[in-house]
GROMACS .gro file of C-alpha atoms in nm:
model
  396
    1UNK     CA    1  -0.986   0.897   1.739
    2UNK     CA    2  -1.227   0.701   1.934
    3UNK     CA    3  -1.252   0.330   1.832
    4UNK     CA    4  -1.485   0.079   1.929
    5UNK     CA    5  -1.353  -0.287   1.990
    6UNK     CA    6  -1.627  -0.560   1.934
    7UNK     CA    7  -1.501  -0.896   2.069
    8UNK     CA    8  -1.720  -1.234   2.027
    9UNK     CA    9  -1.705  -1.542   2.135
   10UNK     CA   10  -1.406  -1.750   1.974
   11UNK     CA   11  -1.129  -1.865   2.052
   12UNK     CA   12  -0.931  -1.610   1.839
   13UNK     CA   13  -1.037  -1.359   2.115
   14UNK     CA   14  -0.726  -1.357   2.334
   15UNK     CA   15  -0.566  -1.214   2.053
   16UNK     CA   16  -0.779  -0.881   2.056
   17UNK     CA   17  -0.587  -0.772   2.359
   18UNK     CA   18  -0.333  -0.710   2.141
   19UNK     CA   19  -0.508  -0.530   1.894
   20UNK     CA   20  -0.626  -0.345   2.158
   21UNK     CA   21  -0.285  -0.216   2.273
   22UNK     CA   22  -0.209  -0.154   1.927
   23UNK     CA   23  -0.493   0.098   1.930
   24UNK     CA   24  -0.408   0.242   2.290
   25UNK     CA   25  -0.021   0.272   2.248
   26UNK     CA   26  -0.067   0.482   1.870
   27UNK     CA   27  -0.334   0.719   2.102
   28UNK     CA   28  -0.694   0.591   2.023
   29UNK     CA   29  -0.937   0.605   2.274
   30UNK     CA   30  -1.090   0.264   2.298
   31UNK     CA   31  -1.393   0.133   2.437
   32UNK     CA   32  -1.466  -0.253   2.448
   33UNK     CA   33  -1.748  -0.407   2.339
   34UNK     CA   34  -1.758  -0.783   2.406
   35UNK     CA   35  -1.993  -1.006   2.364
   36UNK     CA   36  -2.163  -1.222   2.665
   37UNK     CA   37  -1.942  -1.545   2.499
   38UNK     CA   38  -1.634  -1.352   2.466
   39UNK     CA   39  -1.605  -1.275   2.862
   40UNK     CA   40  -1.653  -1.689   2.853
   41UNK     CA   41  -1.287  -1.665   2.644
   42UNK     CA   42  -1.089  -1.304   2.820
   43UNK     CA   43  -1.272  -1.174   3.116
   44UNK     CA   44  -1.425  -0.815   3.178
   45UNK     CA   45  -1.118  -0.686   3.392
   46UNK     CA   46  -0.877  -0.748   3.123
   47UNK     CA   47  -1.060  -0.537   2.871
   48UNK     CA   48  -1.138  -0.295   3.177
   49UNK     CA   49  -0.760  -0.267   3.254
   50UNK     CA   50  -0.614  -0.254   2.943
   51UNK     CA   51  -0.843  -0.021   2.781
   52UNK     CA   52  -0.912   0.213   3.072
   53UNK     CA   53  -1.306   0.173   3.021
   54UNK     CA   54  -1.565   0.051   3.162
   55UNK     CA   55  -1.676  -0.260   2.999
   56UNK     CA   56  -1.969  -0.477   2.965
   57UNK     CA   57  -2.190  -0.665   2.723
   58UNK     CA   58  -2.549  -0.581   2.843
   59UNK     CA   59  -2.768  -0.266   2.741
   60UNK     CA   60  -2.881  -0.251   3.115
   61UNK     CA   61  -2.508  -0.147   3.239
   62UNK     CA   62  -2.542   0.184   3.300
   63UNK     CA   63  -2.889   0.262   3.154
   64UNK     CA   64  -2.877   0.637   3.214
   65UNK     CA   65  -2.583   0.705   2.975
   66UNK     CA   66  -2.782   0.525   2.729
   67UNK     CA   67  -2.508   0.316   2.579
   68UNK     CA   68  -2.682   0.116   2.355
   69UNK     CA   69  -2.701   0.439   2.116
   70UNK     CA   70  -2.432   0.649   2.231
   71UNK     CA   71  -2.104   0.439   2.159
   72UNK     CA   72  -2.193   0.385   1.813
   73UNK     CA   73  -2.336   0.728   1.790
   74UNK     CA   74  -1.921   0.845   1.931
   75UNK     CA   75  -1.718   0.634   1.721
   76UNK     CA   76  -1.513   0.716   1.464
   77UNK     CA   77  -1.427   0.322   1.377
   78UNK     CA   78  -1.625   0.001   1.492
   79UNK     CA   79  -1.394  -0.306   1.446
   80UNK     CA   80  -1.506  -0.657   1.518
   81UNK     CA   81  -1.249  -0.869   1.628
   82UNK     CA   82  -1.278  -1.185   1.612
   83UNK     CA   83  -1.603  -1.180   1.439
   84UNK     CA   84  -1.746  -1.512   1.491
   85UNK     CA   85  -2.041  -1.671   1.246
   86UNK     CA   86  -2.324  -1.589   1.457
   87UNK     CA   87  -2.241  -1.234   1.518
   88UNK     CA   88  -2.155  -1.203   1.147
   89UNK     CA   89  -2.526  -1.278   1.073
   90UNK     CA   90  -2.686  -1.126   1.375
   91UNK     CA   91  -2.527  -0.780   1.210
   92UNK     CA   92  -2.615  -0.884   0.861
   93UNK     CA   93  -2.988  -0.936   0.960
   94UNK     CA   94  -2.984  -0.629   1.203
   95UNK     CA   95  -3.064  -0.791   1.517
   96UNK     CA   96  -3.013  -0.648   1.853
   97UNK     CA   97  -3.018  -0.880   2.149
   98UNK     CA   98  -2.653  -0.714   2.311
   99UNK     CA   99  -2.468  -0.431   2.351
  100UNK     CA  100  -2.214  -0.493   2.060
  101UNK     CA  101  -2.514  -0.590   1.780
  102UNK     CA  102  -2.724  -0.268   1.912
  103UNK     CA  103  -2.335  -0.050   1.880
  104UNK     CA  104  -2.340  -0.179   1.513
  105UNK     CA  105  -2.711  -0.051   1.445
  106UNK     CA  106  -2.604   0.245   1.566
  107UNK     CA  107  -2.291   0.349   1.442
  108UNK     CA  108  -2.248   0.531   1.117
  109UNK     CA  109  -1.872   0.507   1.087
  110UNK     CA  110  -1.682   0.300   0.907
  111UNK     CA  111  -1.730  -0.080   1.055
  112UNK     CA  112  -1.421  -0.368   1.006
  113UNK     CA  113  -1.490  -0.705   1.024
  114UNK     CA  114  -1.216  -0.985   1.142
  115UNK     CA  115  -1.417  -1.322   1.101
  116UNK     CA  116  -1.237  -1.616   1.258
  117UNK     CA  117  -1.406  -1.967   1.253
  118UNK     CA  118  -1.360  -2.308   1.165
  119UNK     CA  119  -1.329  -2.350   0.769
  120UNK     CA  120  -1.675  -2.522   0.717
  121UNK     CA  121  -1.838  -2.252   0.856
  122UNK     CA  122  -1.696  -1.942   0.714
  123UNK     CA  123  -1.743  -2.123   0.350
  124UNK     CA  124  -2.128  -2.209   0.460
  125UNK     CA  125  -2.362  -2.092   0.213
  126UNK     CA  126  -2.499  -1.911   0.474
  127UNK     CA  127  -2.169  -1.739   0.614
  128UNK     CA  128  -2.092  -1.606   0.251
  129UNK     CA  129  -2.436  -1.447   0.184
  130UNK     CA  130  -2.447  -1.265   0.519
  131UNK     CA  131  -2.046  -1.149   0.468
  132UNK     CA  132  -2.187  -1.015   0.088
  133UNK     CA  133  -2.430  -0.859   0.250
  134UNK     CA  134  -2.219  -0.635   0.496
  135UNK     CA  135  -1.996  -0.569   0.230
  136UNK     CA  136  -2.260  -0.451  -0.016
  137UNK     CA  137  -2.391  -0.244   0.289
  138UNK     CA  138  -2.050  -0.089   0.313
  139UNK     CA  139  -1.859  -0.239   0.596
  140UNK     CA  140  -1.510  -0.412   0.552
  141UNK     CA  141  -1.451  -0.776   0.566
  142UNK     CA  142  -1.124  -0.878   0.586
  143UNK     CA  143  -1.097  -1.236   0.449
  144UNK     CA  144  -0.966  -1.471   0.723
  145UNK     CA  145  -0.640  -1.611   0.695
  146UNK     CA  146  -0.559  -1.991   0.625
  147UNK     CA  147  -0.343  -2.176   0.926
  148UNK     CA  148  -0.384  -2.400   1.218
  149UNK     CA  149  -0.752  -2.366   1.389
  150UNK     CA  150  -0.899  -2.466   1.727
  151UNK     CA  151  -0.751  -2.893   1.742
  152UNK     CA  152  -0.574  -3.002   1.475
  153UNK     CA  153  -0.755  -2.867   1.205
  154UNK     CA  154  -0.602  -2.633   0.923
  155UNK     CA  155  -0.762  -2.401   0.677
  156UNK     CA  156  -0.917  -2.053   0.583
  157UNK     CA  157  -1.124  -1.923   0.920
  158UNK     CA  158  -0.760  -1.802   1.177
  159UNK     CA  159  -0.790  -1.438   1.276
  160UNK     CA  160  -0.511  -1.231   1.091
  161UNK     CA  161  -0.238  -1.112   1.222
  162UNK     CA  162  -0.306  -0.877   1.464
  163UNK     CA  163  -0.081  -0.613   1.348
  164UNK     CA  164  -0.184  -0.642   1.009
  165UNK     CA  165  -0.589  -0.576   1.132
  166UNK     CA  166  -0.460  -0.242   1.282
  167UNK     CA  167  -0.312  -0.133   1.009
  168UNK     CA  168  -0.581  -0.207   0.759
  169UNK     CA  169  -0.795   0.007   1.040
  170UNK     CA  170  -0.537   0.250   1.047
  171UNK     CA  171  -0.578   0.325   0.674
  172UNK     CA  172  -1.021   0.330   0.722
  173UNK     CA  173  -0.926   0.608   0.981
  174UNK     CA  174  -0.745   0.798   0.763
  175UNK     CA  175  -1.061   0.830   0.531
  176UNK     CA  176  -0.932   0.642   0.254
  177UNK     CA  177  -1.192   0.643  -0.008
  178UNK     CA  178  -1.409   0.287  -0.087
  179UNK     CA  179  -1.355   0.290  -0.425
  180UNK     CA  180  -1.209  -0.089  -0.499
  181UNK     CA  181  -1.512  -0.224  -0.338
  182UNK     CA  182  -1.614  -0.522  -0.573
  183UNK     CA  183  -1.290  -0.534  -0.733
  184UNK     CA  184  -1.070  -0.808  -0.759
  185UNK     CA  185  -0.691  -0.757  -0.747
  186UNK     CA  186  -0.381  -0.983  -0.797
  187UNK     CA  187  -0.034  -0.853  -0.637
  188UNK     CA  188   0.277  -0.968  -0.713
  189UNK     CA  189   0.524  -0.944  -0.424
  190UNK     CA  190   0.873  -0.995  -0.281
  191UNK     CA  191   1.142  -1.110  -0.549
  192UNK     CA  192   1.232  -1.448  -0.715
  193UNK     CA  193   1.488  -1.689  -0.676
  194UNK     CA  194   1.638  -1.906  -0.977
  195UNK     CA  195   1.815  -2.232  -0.807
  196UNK     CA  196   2.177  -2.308  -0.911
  197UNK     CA  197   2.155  -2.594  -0.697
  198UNK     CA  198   2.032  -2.741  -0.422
  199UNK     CA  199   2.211  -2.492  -0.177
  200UNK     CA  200   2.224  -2.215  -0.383
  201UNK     CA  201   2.037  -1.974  -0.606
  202UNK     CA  202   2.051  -1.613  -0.836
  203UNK     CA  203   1.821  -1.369  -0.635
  204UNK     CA  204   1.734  -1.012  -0.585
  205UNK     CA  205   1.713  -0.790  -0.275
  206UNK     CA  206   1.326  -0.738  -0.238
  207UNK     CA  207   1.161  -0.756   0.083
  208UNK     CA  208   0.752  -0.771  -0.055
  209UNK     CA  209   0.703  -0.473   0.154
  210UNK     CA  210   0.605  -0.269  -0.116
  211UNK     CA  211   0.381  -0.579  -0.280
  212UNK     CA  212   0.208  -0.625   0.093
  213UNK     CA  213   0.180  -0.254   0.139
  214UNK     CA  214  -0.011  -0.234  -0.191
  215UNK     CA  215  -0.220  -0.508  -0.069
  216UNK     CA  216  -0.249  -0.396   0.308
  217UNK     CA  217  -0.438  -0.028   0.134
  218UNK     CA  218  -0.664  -0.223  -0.111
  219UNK     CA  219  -0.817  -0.445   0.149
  220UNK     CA  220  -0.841  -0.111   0.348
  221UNK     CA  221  -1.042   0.039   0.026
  222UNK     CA  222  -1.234  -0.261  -0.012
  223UNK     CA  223  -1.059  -0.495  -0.267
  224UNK     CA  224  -1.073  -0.883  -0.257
  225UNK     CA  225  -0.707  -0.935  -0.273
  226UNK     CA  226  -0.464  -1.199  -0.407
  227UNK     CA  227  -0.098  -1.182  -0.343
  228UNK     CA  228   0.154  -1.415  -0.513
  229UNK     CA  229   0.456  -1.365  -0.307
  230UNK     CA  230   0.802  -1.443  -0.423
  231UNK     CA  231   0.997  -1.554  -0.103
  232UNK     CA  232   0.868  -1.297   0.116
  233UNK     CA  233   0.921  -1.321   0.511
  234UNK     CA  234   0.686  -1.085   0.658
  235UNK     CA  235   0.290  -1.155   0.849
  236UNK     CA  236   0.040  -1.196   0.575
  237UNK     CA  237  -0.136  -0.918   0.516
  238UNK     CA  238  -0.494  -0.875   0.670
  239UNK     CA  239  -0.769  -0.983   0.400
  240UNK     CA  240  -0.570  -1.104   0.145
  241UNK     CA  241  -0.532  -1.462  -0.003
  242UNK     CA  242  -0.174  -1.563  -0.064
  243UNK     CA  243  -0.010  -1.770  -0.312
  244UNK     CA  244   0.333  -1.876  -0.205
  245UNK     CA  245   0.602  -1.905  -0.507
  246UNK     CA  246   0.995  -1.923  -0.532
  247UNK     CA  247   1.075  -1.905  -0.907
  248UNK     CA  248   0.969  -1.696  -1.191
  249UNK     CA  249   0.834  -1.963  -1.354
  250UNK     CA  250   0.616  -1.998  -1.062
  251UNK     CA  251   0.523  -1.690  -1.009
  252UNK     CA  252   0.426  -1.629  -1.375
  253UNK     CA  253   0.204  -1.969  -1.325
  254UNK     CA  254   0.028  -1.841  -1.048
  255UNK     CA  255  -0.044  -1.477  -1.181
  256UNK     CA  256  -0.181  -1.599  -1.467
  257UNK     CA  257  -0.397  -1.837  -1.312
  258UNK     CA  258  -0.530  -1.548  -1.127
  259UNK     CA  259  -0.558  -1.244  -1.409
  260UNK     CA  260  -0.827  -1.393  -1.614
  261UNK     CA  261  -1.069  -1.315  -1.300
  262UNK     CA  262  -0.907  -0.996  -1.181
  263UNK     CA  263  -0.976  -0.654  -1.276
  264UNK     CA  264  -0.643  -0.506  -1.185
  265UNK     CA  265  -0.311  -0.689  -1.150
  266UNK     CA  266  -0.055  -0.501  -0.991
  267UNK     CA  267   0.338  -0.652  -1.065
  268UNK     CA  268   0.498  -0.534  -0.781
  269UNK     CA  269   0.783  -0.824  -0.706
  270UNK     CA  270   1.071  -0.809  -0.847
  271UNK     CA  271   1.113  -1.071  -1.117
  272UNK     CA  272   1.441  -1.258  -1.230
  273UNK     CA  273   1.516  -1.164  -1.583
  274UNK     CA  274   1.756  -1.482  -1.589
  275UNK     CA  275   1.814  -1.772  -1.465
  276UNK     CA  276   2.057  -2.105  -1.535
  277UNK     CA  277   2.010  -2.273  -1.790
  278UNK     CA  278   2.094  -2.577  -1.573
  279UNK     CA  279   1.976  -2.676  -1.225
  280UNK     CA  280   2.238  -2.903  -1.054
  281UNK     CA  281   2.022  -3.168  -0.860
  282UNK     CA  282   2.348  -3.215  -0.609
  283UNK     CA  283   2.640  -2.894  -0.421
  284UNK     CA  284   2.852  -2.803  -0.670
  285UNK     CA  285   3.198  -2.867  -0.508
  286UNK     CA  286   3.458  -2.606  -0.486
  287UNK     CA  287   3.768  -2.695  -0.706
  288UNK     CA  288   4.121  -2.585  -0.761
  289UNK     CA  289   4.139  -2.336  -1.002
  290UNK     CA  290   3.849  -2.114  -1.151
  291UNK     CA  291   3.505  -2.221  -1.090
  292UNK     CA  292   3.317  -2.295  -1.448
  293UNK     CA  293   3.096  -2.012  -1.525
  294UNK     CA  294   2.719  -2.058  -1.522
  295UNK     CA  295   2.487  -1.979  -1.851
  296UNK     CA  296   2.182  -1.817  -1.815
  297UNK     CA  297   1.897  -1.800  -2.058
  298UNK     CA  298   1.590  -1.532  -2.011
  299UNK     CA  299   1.324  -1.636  -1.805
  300UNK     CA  300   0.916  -1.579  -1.948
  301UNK     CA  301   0.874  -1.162  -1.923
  302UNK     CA  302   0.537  -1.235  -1.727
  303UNK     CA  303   0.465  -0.794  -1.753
  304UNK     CA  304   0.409  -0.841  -2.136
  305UNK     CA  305   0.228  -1.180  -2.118
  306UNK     CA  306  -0.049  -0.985  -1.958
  307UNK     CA  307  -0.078  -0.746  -2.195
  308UNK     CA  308  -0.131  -1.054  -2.411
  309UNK     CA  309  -0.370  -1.199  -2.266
  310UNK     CA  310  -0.560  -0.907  -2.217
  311UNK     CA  311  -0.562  -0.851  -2.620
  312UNK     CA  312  -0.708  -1.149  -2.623
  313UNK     CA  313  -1.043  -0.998  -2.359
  314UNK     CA  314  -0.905  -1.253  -2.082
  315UNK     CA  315  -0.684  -1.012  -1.906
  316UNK     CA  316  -0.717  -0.753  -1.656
  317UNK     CA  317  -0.870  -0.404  -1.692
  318UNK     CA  318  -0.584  -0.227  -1.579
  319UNK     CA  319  -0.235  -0.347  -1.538
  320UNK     CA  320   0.065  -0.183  -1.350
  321UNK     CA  321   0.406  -0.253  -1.358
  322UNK     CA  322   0.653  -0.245  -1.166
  323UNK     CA  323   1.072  -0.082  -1.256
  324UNK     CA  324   1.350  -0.049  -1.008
  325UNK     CA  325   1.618   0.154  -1.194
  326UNK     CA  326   1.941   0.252  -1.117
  327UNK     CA  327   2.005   0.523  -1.358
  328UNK     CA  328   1.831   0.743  -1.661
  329UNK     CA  329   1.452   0.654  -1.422
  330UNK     CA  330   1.272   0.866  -1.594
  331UNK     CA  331   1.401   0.739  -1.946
  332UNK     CA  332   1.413   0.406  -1.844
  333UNK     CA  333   1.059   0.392  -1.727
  334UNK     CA  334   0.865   0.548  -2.033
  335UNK     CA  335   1.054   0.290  -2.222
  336UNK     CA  336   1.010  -0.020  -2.070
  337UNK     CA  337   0.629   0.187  -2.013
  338UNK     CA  338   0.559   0.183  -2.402
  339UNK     CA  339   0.724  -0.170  -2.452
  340UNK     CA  340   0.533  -0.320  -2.207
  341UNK     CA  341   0.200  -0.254  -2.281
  342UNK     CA  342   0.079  -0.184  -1.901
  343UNK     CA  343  -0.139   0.081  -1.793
  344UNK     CA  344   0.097   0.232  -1.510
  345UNK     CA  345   0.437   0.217  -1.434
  346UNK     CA  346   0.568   0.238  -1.092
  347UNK     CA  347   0.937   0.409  -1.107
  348UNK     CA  348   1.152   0.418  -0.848
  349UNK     CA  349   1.525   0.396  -0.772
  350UNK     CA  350   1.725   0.133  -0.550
  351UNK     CA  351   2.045   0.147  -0.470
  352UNK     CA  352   2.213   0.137  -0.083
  353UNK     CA  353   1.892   0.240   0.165
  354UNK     CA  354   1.665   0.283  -0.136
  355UNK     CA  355   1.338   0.122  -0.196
  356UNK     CA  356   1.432  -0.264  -0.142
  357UNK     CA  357   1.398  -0.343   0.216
  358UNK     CA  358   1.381   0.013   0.370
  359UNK     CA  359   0.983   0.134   0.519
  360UNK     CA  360   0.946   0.413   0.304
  361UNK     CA  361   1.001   0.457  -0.090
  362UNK     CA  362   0.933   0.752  -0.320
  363UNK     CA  363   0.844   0.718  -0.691
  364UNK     CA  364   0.680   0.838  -0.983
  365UNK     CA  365   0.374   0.680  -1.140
  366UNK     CA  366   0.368   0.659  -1.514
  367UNK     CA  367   0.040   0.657  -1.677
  368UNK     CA  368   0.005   0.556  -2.039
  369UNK     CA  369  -0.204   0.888  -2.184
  370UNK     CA  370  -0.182   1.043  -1.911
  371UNK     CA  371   0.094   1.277  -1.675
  372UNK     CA  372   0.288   1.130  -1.430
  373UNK     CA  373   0.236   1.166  -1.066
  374UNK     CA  374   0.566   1.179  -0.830
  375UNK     CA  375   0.537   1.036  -0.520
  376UNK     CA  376   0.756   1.205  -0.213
  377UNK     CA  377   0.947   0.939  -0.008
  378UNK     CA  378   0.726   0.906   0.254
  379UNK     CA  379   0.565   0.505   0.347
  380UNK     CA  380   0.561   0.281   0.140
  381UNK     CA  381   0.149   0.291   0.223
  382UNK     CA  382   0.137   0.651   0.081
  383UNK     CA  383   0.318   0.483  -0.274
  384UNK     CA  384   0.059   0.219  -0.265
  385UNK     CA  385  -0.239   0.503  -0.216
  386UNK     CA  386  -0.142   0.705  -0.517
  387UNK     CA  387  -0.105   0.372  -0.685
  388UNK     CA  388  -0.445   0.290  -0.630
  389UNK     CA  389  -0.552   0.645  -0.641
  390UNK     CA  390  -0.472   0.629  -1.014
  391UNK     CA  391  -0.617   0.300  -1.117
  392UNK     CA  392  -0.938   0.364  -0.937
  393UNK     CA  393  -1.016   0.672  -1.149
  394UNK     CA  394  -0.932   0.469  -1.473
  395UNK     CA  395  -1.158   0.157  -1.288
  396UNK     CA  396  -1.410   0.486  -1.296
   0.00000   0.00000   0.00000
């Protein structure tokens, strides 16, 4: 696949390089567009060398290979990385003063955008409408990430991860349809933690990666995305806004904050049905004889809530669950389907090198009226594709 790298002028840019060997090492051809401010931040040779291409910001390099049309005309991706405010709007009001804004004009494959700026001016007015207006145009902003800026500031406007841009880019090159463009989606992620004490706590063994992988493909297909991830130690995901949690009880809190605007919310974490029913505020000390045994009581079942609220027309449009089973799947899953009240179920089995923690997962999607669709272990991307391959048709 050829891609084409735009790089402007921020700060962020020294992190394209290695988004750029991302791209090289998985066996894209890449050509690298910067910007005249960019070469201010990584200089031409770098791109040159690392790349393999020629490189240069000017539509007078070159004239007689015309590349002013022809690399947009010969890509099959256009990412923008870091995107700064002023090429942001330069693309939304289709100006052409370099070689990267006359690549845009002409390309007519999919286009990512990777803003990074200083808070203020990614939530301008001004910033917003021209982002709105690339997306409704069809190209893919990924919402920055929040974290330590240029100085000492902090806030939304940091370039993701650059390993999560690629693989957002690597799901757009694999033709993945559009079709949560304009949605809103909550995720629920990773897996809960009920504190005993201080030191310790009743857990489970999920990663997130299933959560973040369902995220990572609806950014890729256009979603805004919210994740509210349960103790999960992995880069956030590319475009998505995350709420961090610990308990079930904040967890629940935070996804329910969240559904009332949200057209789909997506349970994916793994949520403590228990937890103590009391929190020692100091170490409980180790004793002779048998330690006292600890009482649980049942923690809020946050699945059926939703289904609640959305009987009351606050809720989500579609909801999907989430049930790791250890035996009787199948039968396990159509019940807890039917007592649940969700719109999908997402089955799948754990056990030693199943589903929690492993890269790849297989499962069977449960649809309430409707047949269910197995999944083949494969990634856990290809889980979250026929996930969302389902509830776009009933978004439809």
């Amino acid at each position: 696949m050829k891609v084409v790298l735009g790089v402007s002028g921020g700060i962020a840019a020294y992190k394209a390089c290695e988004l750029l060997r991302l791209f090289t090492e998985s066996g894209h051809e890449v050509r690298v567009v910067p910007t005249r401010e960019a070469l201010r931040f990584v200089g031409e040779p770098t791109w040159a060398a690392l790349s393999g291409h020629p490189v240069s910001s000017e539509v007078w390099d070159d004239v007689h290979e015309v590349p002013h049309v022809r690399i947009g005309q010969g890509a099959d991706l256009v990412v923008v990385a870091p995107a700064t405010a002023d090429v942001l709007a330069r693309a939304a009001h289709g100006l052409a003063g370099d070689l990267l804004t006359n690549t845009l004009l002409t390309a007519r494959c999919p286009v990512v955008f990777a803003p990074a700026m200083h808070t203020e001016m990614w939530q301008h007015p001004a910033t917003r409408a021209n982002v709105e207006t690339l997306r409704e145009r069809g190209s893919i902003v990924i919402d920055p990430a929040v974290g330590r800026l240029t100085g000492a500031d902090t806030g939304p406007g940091r370039l993701p991860d650059p390993a999560e841009i690629f693989q957002v880019c690597l799901r757009v090159l694999r033709g993945r349809p559009r079709d949560l463009a304009g949605r809103k989606v909550v995720i629920s992620a990773g897996g809960t933690r009920e504190p005993i004490d201080p030191v310790r706590y009743i857990g489970n063994r999920s990663s997130g990666l299933q959560g973040y992988a369902l995220a990572r493909t609806a950014a890729a297909r256009g979603a805004e995305v919210t994740v509210v991830a349960a103790n999960v130690a992995l880069p956030d995901p590319a475009g998505a806004t995350v709420v961090r949690v610990e308990s079930t009880a904040e967890l629940r809190d935070a996804v329910l904050a969240a559904a009332p605007a949200a057209d789909v919310v997506v349970m994916a974490a793994a949520v403590a049905d228990f937890r103590p029913a009391v929190r020692h505020d100091s170490k409980i000390k180790k004793t002779d004889g048998e330690p006292e045994a600890i009482a649980l009581v049942k923690n809020p079942d946050v699945l059926a809530e939703l289904g609640e609220l959305r009987r009351t027309a606050l809720g989500p449009e579609v909801i999907v669950g989430f049930a790791a089973e250890t035996d009787d799947v199948l039968a396990n899953g159509q019940a807890k389907l039917a007592r649940k009240g969700c719109d999908l179920l997402v089955v799948n089995q754990v056990g030693p090198g199943l589903a929690f923690g492993t890269p790849d997962n297989a499962a069977v999607v449960l649809v309430a009226g409707g047949e269910p669709v197995e999944v083949p272990r494969g990634p856990k991307e290809d889980v979250a594709d026929a996930v969302w391959d389902v509830v776009a048709s009933r978004l439809a």
